[in-house]
Structure formats: C-alpha cells, structure tokens
One Martini backbone bead per residue (centre of mass of N, CA, C, O) as a GRO file, in nm:
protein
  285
    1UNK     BB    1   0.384  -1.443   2.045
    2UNK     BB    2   0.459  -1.362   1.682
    3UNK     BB    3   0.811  -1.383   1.566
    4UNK     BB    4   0.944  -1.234   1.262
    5UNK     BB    5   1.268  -1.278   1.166
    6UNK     BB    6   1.457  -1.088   0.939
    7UNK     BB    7   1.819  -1.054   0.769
    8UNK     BB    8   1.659  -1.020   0.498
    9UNK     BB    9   1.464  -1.057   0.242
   10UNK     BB   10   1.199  -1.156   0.206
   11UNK     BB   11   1.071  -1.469   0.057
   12UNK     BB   12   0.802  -1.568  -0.078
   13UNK     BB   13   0.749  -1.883  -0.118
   14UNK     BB   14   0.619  -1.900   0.185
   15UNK     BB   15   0.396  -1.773   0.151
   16UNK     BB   16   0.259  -1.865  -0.101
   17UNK     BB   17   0.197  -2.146   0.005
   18UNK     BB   18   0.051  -2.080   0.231
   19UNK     BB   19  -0.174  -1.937   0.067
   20UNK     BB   20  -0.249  -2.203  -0.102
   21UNK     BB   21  -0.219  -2.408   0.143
   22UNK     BB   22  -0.368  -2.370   0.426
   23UNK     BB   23  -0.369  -2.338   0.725
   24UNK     BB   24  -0.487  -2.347   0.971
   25UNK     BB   25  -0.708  -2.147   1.229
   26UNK     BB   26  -0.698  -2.031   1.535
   27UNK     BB   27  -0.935  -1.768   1.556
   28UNK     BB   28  -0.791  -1.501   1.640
   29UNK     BB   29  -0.884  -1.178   1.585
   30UNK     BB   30  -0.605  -1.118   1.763
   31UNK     BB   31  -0.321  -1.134   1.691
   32UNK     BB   32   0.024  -1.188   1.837
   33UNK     BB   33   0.186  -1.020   1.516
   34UNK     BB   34   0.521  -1.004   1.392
   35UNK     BB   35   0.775  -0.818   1.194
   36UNK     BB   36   1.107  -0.825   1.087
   37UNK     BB   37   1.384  -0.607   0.882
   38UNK     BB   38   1.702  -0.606   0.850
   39UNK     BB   39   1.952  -0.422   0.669
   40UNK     BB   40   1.845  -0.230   0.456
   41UNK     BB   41   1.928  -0.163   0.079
   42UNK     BB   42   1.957  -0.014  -0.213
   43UNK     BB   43   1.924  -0.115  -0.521
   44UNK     BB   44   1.978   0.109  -0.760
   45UNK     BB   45   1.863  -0.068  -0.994
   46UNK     BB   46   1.621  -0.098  -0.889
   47UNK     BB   47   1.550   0.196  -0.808
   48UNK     BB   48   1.572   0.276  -1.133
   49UNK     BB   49   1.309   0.118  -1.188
   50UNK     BB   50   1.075   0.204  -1.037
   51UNK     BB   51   1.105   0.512  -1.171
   52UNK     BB   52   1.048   0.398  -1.430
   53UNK     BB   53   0.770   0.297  -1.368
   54UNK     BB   54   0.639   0.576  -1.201
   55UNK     BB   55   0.791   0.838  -1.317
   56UNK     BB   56   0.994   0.914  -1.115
   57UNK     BB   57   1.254   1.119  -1.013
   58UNK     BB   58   1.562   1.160  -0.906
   59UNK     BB   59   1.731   1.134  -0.605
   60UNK     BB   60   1.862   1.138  -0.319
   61UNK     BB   61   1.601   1.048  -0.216
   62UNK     BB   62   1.340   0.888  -0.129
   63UNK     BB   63   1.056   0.780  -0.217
   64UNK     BB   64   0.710   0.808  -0.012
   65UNK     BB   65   0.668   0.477  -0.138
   66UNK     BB   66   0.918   0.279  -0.098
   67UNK     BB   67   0.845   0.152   0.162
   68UNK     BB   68   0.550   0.020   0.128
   69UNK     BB   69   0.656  -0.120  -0.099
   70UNK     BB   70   0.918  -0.308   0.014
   71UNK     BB   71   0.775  -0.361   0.313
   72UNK     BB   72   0.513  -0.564   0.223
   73UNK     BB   73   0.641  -0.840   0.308
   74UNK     BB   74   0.577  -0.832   0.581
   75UNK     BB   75   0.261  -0.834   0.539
   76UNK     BB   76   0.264  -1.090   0.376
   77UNK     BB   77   0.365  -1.251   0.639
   78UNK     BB   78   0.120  -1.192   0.798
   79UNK     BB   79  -0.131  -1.287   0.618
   80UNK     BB   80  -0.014  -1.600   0.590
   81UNK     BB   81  -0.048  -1.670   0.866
   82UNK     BB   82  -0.203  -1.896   1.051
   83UNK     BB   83  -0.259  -1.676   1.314
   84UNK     BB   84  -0.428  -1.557   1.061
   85UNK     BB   85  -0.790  -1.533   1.079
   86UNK     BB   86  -0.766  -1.494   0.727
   87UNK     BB   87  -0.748  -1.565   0.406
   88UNK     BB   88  -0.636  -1.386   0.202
   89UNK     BB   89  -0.809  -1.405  -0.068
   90UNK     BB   90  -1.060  -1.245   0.140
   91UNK     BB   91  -0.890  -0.950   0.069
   92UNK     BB   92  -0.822  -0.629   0.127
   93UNK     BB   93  -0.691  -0.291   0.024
   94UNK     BB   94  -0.835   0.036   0.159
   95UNK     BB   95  -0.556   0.212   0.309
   96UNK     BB   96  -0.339   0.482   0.374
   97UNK     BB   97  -0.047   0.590   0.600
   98UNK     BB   98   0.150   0.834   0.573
   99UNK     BB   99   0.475   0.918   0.805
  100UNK     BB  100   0.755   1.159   0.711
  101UNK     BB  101   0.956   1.277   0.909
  102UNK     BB  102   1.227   1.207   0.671
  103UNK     BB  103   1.401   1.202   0.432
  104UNK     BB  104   1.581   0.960   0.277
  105UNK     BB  105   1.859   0.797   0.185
  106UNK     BB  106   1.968   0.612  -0.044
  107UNK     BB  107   2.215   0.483   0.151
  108UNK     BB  108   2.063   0.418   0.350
  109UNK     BB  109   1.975   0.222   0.623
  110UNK     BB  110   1.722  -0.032   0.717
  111UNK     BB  111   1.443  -0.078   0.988
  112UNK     BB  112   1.174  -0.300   0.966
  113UNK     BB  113   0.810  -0.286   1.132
  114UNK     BB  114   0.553  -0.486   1.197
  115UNK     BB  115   0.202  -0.468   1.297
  116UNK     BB  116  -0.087  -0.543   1.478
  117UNK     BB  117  -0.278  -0.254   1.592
  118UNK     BB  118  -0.598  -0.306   1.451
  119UNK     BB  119  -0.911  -0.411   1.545
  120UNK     BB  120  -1.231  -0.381   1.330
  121UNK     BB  121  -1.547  -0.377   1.339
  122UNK     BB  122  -1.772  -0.416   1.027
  123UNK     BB  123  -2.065  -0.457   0.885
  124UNK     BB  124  -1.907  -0.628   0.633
  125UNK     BB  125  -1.652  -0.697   0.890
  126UNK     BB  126  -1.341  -0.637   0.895
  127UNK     BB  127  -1.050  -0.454   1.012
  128UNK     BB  128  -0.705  -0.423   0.958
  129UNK     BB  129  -0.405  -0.300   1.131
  130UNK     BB  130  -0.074  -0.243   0.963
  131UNK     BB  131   0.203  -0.142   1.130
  132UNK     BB  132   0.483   0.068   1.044
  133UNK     BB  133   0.861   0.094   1.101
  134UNK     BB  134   1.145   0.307   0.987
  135UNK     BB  135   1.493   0.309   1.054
  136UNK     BB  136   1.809   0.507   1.076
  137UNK     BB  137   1.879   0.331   1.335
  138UNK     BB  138   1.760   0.523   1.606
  139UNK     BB  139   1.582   0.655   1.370
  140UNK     BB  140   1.286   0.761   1.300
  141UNK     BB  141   1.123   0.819   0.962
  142UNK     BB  142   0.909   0.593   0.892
  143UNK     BB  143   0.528   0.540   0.911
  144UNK     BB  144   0.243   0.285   0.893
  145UNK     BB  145  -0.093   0.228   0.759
  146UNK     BB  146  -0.237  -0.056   0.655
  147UNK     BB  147  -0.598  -0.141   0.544
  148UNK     BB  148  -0.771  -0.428   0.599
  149UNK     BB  149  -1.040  -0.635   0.434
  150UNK     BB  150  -1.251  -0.837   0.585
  151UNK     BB  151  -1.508  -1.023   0.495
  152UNK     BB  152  -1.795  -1.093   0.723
  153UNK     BB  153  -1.892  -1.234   1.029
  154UNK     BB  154  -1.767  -1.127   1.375
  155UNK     BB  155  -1.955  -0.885   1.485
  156UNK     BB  156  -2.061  -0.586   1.638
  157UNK     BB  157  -1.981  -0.329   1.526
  158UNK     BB  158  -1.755  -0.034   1.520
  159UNK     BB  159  -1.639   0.233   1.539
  160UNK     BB  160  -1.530   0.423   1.327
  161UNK     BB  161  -1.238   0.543   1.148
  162UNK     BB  162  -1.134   0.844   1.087
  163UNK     BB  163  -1.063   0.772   0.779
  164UNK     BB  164  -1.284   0.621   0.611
  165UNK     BB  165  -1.347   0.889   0.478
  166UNK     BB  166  -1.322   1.056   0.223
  167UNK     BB  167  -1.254   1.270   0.024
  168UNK     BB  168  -1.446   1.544  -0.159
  169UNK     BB  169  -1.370   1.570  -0.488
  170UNK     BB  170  -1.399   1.911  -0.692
  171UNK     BB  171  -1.176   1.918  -0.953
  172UNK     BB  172  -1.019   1.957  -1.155
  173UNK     BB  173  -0.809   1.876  -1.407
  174UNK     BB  174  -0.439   1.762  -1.390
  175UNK     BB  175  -0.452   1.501  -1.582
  176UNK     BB  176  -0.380   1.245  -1.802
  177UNK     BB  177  -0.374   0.884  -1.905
  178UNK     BB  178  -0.182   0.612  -1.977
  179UNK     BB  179  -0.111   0.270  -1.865
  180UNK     BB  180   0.095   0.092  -1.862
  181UNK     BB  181   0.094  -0.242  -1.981
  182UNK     BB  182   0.380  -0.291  -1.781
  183UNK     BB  183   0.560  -0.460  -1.507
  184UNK     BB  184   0.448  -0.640  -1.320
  185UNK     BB  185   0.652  -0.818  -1.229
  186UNK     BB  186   0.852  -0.624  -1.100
  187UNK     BB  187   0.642  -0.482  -0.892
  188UNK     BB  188   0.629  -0.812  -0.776
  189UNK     BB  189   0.911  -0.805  -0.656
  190UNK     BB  190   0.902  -0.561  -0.481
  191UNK     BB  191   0.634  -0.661  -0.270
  192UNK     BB  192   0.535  -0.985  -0.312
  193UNK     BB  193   0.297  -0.950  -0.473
  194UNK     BB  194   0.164  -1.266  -0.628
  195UNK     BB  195  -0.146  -1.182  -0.724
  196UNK     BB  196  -0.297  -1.260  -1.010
  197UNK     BB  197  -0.465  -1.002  -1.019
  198UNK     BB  198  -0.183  -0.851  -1.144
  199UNK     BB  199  -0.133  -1.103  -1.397
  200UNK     BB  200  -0.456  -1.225  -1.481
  201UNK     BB  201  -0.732  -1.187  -1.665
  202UNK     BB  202  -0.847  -1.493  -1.632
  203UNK     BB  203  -0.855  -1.433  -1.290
  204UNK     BB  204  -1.017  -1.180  -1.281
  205UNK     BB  205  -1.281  -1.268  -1.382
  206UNK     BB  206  -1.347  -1.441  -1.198
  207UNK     BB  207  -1.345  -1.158  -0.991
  208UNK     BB  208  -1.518  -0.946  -1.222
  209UNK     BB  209  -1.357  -0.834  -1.376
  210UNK     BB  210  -1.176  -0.757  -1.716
  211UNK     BB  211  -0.935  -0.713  -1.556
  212UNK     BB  212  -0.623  -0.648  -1.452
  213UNK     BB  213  -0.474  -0.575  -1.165
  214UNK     BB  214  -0.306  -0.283  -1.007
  215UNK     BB  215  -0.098  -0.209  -0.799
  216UNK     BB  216  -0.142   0.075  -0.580
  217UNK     BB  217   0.112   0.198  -0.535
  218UNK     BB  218   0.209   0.264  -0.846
  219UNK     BB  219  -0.053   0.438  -0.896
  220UNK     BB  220   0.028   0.664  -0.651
  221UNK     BB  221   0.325   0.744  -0.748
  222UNK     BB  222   0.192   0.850  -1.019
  223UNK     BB  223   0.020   1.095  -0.868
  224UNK     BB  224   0.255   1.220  -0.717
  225UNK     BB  225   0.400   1.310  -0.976
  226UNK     BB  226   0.162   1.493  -1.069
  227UNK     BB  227   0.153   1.690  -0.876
  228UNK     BB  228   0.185   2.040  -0.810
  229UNK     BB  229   0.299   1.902  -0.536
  230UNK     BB  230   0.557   1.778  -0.346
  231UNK     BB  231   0.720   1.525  -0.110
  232UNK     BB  232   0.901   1.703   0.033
  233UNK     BB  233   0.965   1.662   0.325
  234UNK     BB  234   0.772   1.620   0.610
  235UNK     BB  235   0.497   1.377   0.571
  236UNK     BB  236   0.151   1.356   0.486
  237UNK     BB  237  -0.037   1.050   0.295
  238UNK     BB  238  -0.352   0.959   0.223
  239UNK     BB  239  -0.522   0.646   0.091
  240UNK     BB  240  -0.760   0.540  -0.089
  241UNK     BB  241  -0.951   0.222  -0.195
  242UNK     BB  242  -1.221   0.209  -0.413
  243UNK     BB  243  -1.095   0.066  -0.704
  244UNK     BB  244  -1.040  -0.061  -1.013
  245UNK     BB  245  -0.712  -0.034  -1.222
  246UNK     BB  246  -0.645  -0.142  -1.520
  247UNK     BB  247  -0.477  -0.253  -1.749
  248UNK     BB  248  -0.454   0.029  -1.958
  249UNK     BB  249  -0.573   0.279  -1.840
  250UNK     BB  250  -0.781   0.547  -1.891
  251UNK     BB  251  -0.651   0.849  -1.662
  252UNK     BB  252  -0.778   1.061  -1.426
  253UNK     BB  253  -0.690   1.364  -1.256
  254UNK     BB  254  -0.793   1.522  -0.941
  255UNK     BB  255  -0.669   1.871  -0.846
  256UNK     BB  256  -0.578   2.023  -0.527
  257UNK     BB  257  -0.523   2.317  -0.332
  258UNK     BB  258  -0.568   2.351   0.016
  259UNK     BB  259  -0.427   2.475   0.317
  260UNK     BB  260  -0.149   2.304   0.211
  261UNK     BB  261  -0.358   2.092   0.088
  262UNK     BB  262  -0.373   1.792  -0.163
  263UNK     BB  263  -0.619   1.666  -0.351
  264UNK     BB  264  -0.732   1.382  -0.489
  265UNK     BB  265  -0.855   1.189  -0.800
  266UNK     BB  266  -0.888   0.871  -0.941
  267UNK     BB  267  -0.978   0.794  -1.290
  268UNK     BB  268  -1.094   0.491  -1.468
  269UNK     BB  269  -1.409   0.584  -1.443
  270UNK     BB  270  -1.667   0.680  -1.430
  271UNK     BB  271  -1.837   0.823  -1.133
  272UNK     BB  272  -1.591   0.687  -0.980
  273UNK     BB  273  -1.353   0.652  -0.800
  274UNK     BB  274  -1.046   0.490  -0.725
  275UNK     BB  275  -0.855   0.709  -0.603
  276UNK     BB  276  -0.769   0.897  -0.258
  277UNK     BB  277  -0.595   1.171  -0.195
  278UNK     BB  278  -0.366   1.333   0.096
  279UNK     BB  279  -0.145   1.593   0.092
  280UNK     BB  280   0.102   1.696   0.379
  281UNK     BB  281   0.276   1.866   0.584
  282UNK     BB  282   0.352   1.818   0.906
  283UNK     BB  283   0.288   2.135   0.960
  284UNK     BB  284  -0.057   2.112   0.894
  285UNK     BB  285  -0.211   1.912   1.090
   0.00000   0.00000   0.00000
C-alpha cells in the first residue's frame, strides 16, 4: 500500500517532472494507492477568481464543483505515481460522480482523501475509478468519483458501471454563449492539470483537435450556473464528458428538468454533445 501524505497543497512540479519523465511502471492494474490532504482553507481571493472565471455568483457557502476543482491535485499525485499501471499521458476523464452532503462553508477547512476505488477492463481498454472524500471535521460532506479511461488491451472486458451511458437529453436550448478564450493557466493552477492539451493550440493540433481544449471542470461549472434551478442543499451530480470544447466555442446548452432531477447537454459542435449532465437533491436519488 503507497500514500501519500500532504499537509499543504500538494505542488504540482514533482508529479509534472514524473508526468515528463515517467519512471518504470510496477505492472500491477490494481495497484493499493491513496492519497490526502489534510487542513486546506480557502483563499478568499483565490475563490474570488474561480467565481469569476466560471460566472458563477458568490455565497456562504462552496459551490459544488469547488471540491472536484481544487482536491484534483491529489488525482494527479495519484496518476503520475510509478506504481500506476499507465502513463497520464495515454488517459481521459470520462465521467464525474459527485454527492454534496452539506454545503460547505467558505470558512470551514477541509480535509481531503483519493484511493483508487475500483478498476474495470472494457472493451477498448480499462477504466479506473478515484474516489475522493472531503471531511469538516470527523464529518463527511462531500465525496466524488471520478471515471479515467485508459485506452489498450489489458484483458476480458466486464460489465459496464452504472453510469456508463449517459442519460439521451431532448430538451430545449436554454442558454447560447462564447466561451471566454482567457484564463486557462489560472483554471490549471486551481486544478493542478497543467496539460499542454488546455494551453497550446499547436500542442492540441498534434492530438488531432483544432484548437486546445478546456479543464471539464471550469465547462461544467459553468453550464451548472446556467441551469434553471441551482444546486443548493445536499446534491448528487453525475456528469459524462463526451467530446472536447475547444478554447473560445460558441456553445449550445439544452437543459430540462423533469421528476426532480435537471438534465442537461452542451453543445460545442453540431450532432453530439460535448458534455451531459443530471442534477438532483440527494432527496430524488
């Protein structure tokens, strides 16, 4: 079992350099790897910039992406480590789980926990699951998984997750927007993801896109500030990530809300969603 143990933000440039230089891997598809963060607090001015990158208005409390955003440095200690079976570089961000307790208070401090949950092989490689879980105190308020694919043969695929598909949104446009060209290395120092593919159009271009693409989260942050109804009180989230929004796309969102639960979809191009969403108080699940 290999943890990681922080009692500050972790820093990004020893896993960027693992990331860049990338040492032996141990082998093992299953490897026992966790990380945590222990006594973050928020910085005012810090969180004054995510709101203002991402539009979303301010409050007492953490909006529900804040936790996803910031505690992702533990994901990417936990991705660049030797003793994960697979180079970052040949990985995706699939799909995001995300179940709010309690709102958080800006105040309050926070500690942090990843571990990789469950590994699943699938047809054209694997995915693995990293669960985080966020505490205020001795007591849980917020905990996410979040879906890496790694493409490749690693053996016999096995049933899908649950959430694999996504829900097949029909709904109105309910908002229309360019997406600001601007801030991309703020977003990635929140994040911690300092992937070329969200910073160098010429970069992007080598990886087949036209142009670099956006962190999901800050996309997703803002598509939730759009809907007709927020995500205040205990939620749960879940969130596909289809396709890729290049940096400056003018963008469709069809959103709906039926039996409780809000469905969304955006558009950065004709025929298929970039991004697929549902949001429900944790009193619908």
């Amino acid at each position: 079992m290999v943890h990681l143990a922080y009692r500050r933000r972790p820093v990004a440039l020893p896993y960027l350099l693992r990331a860049l230089w990338p040492l032996p891997r141990s082998g093992e598809l299953r490897p026992q790897l966790s990380a945590s963060w222990s006594g973050h607090r928020v910085d005012p001015r810090e969180l004054a910039e995510y709101l203002r990158i991402t539009s979303l208005p301010p409050g007492d409390t953490l909006p529900l992406l804040y936790p996803l955003t910031f505690g992702f440095r533990l994901v990417m200690a936990i991705l660049t480590h030797p003793t994960f079976p697979v180079p970052i570089f040949g990985l995706l961000q699939i799909r995001n789980q995300i179940r709010c307790h309690r709102p958080i208070p800006v105040t309050a401090g926070m500690d942090f926990a990843t571990s990789i949950a469950a590994v699943r092989l699938v047809a054209r490689g694997a995915e693995f699951d990293l669960a985080t879980r966020v505490q205020c105190g001795d007591e849980p308020v917020w905990e996410s998984v979040t879906t890496i694919f790694a493409r490749g043969r690693f053996g016999e695929a096995q049933p899908p997750a649950a959430l694999t598909r996504a829900p097949d949104v029909r709904s109105p446009v309910a908002a229309e927007w360019n997406l600001r060209d601007a801030d991309h290395w703020r977003f990635g120092r929140f994040t911690g993801d300092y992937n070329g593919l969200h910073f160098s159009d010429s970069y992007a271009r080598q990886l087949g896109f036209r142009r670099a693409l956006y962190h999901p989260p800050r996309v997703l942050a803002e598509c939730l500030g759009r809907l007709p109804v927020s995500a205040a009180g205990p939620a749960c989230f879940d969130a596909w990530i289809k396709g890729p929004v290049p940096h400056g796309a003018k963008v469709r969102l069809h959103a709906d809300t039926d039996a409780g639960a809000t469905t969304f979809a955006l558009y950065a191009e004709p025929g298929r969603p970039a991004l697929v969403g549902r949001l429900h108080s944790m009193e619908n699940q």
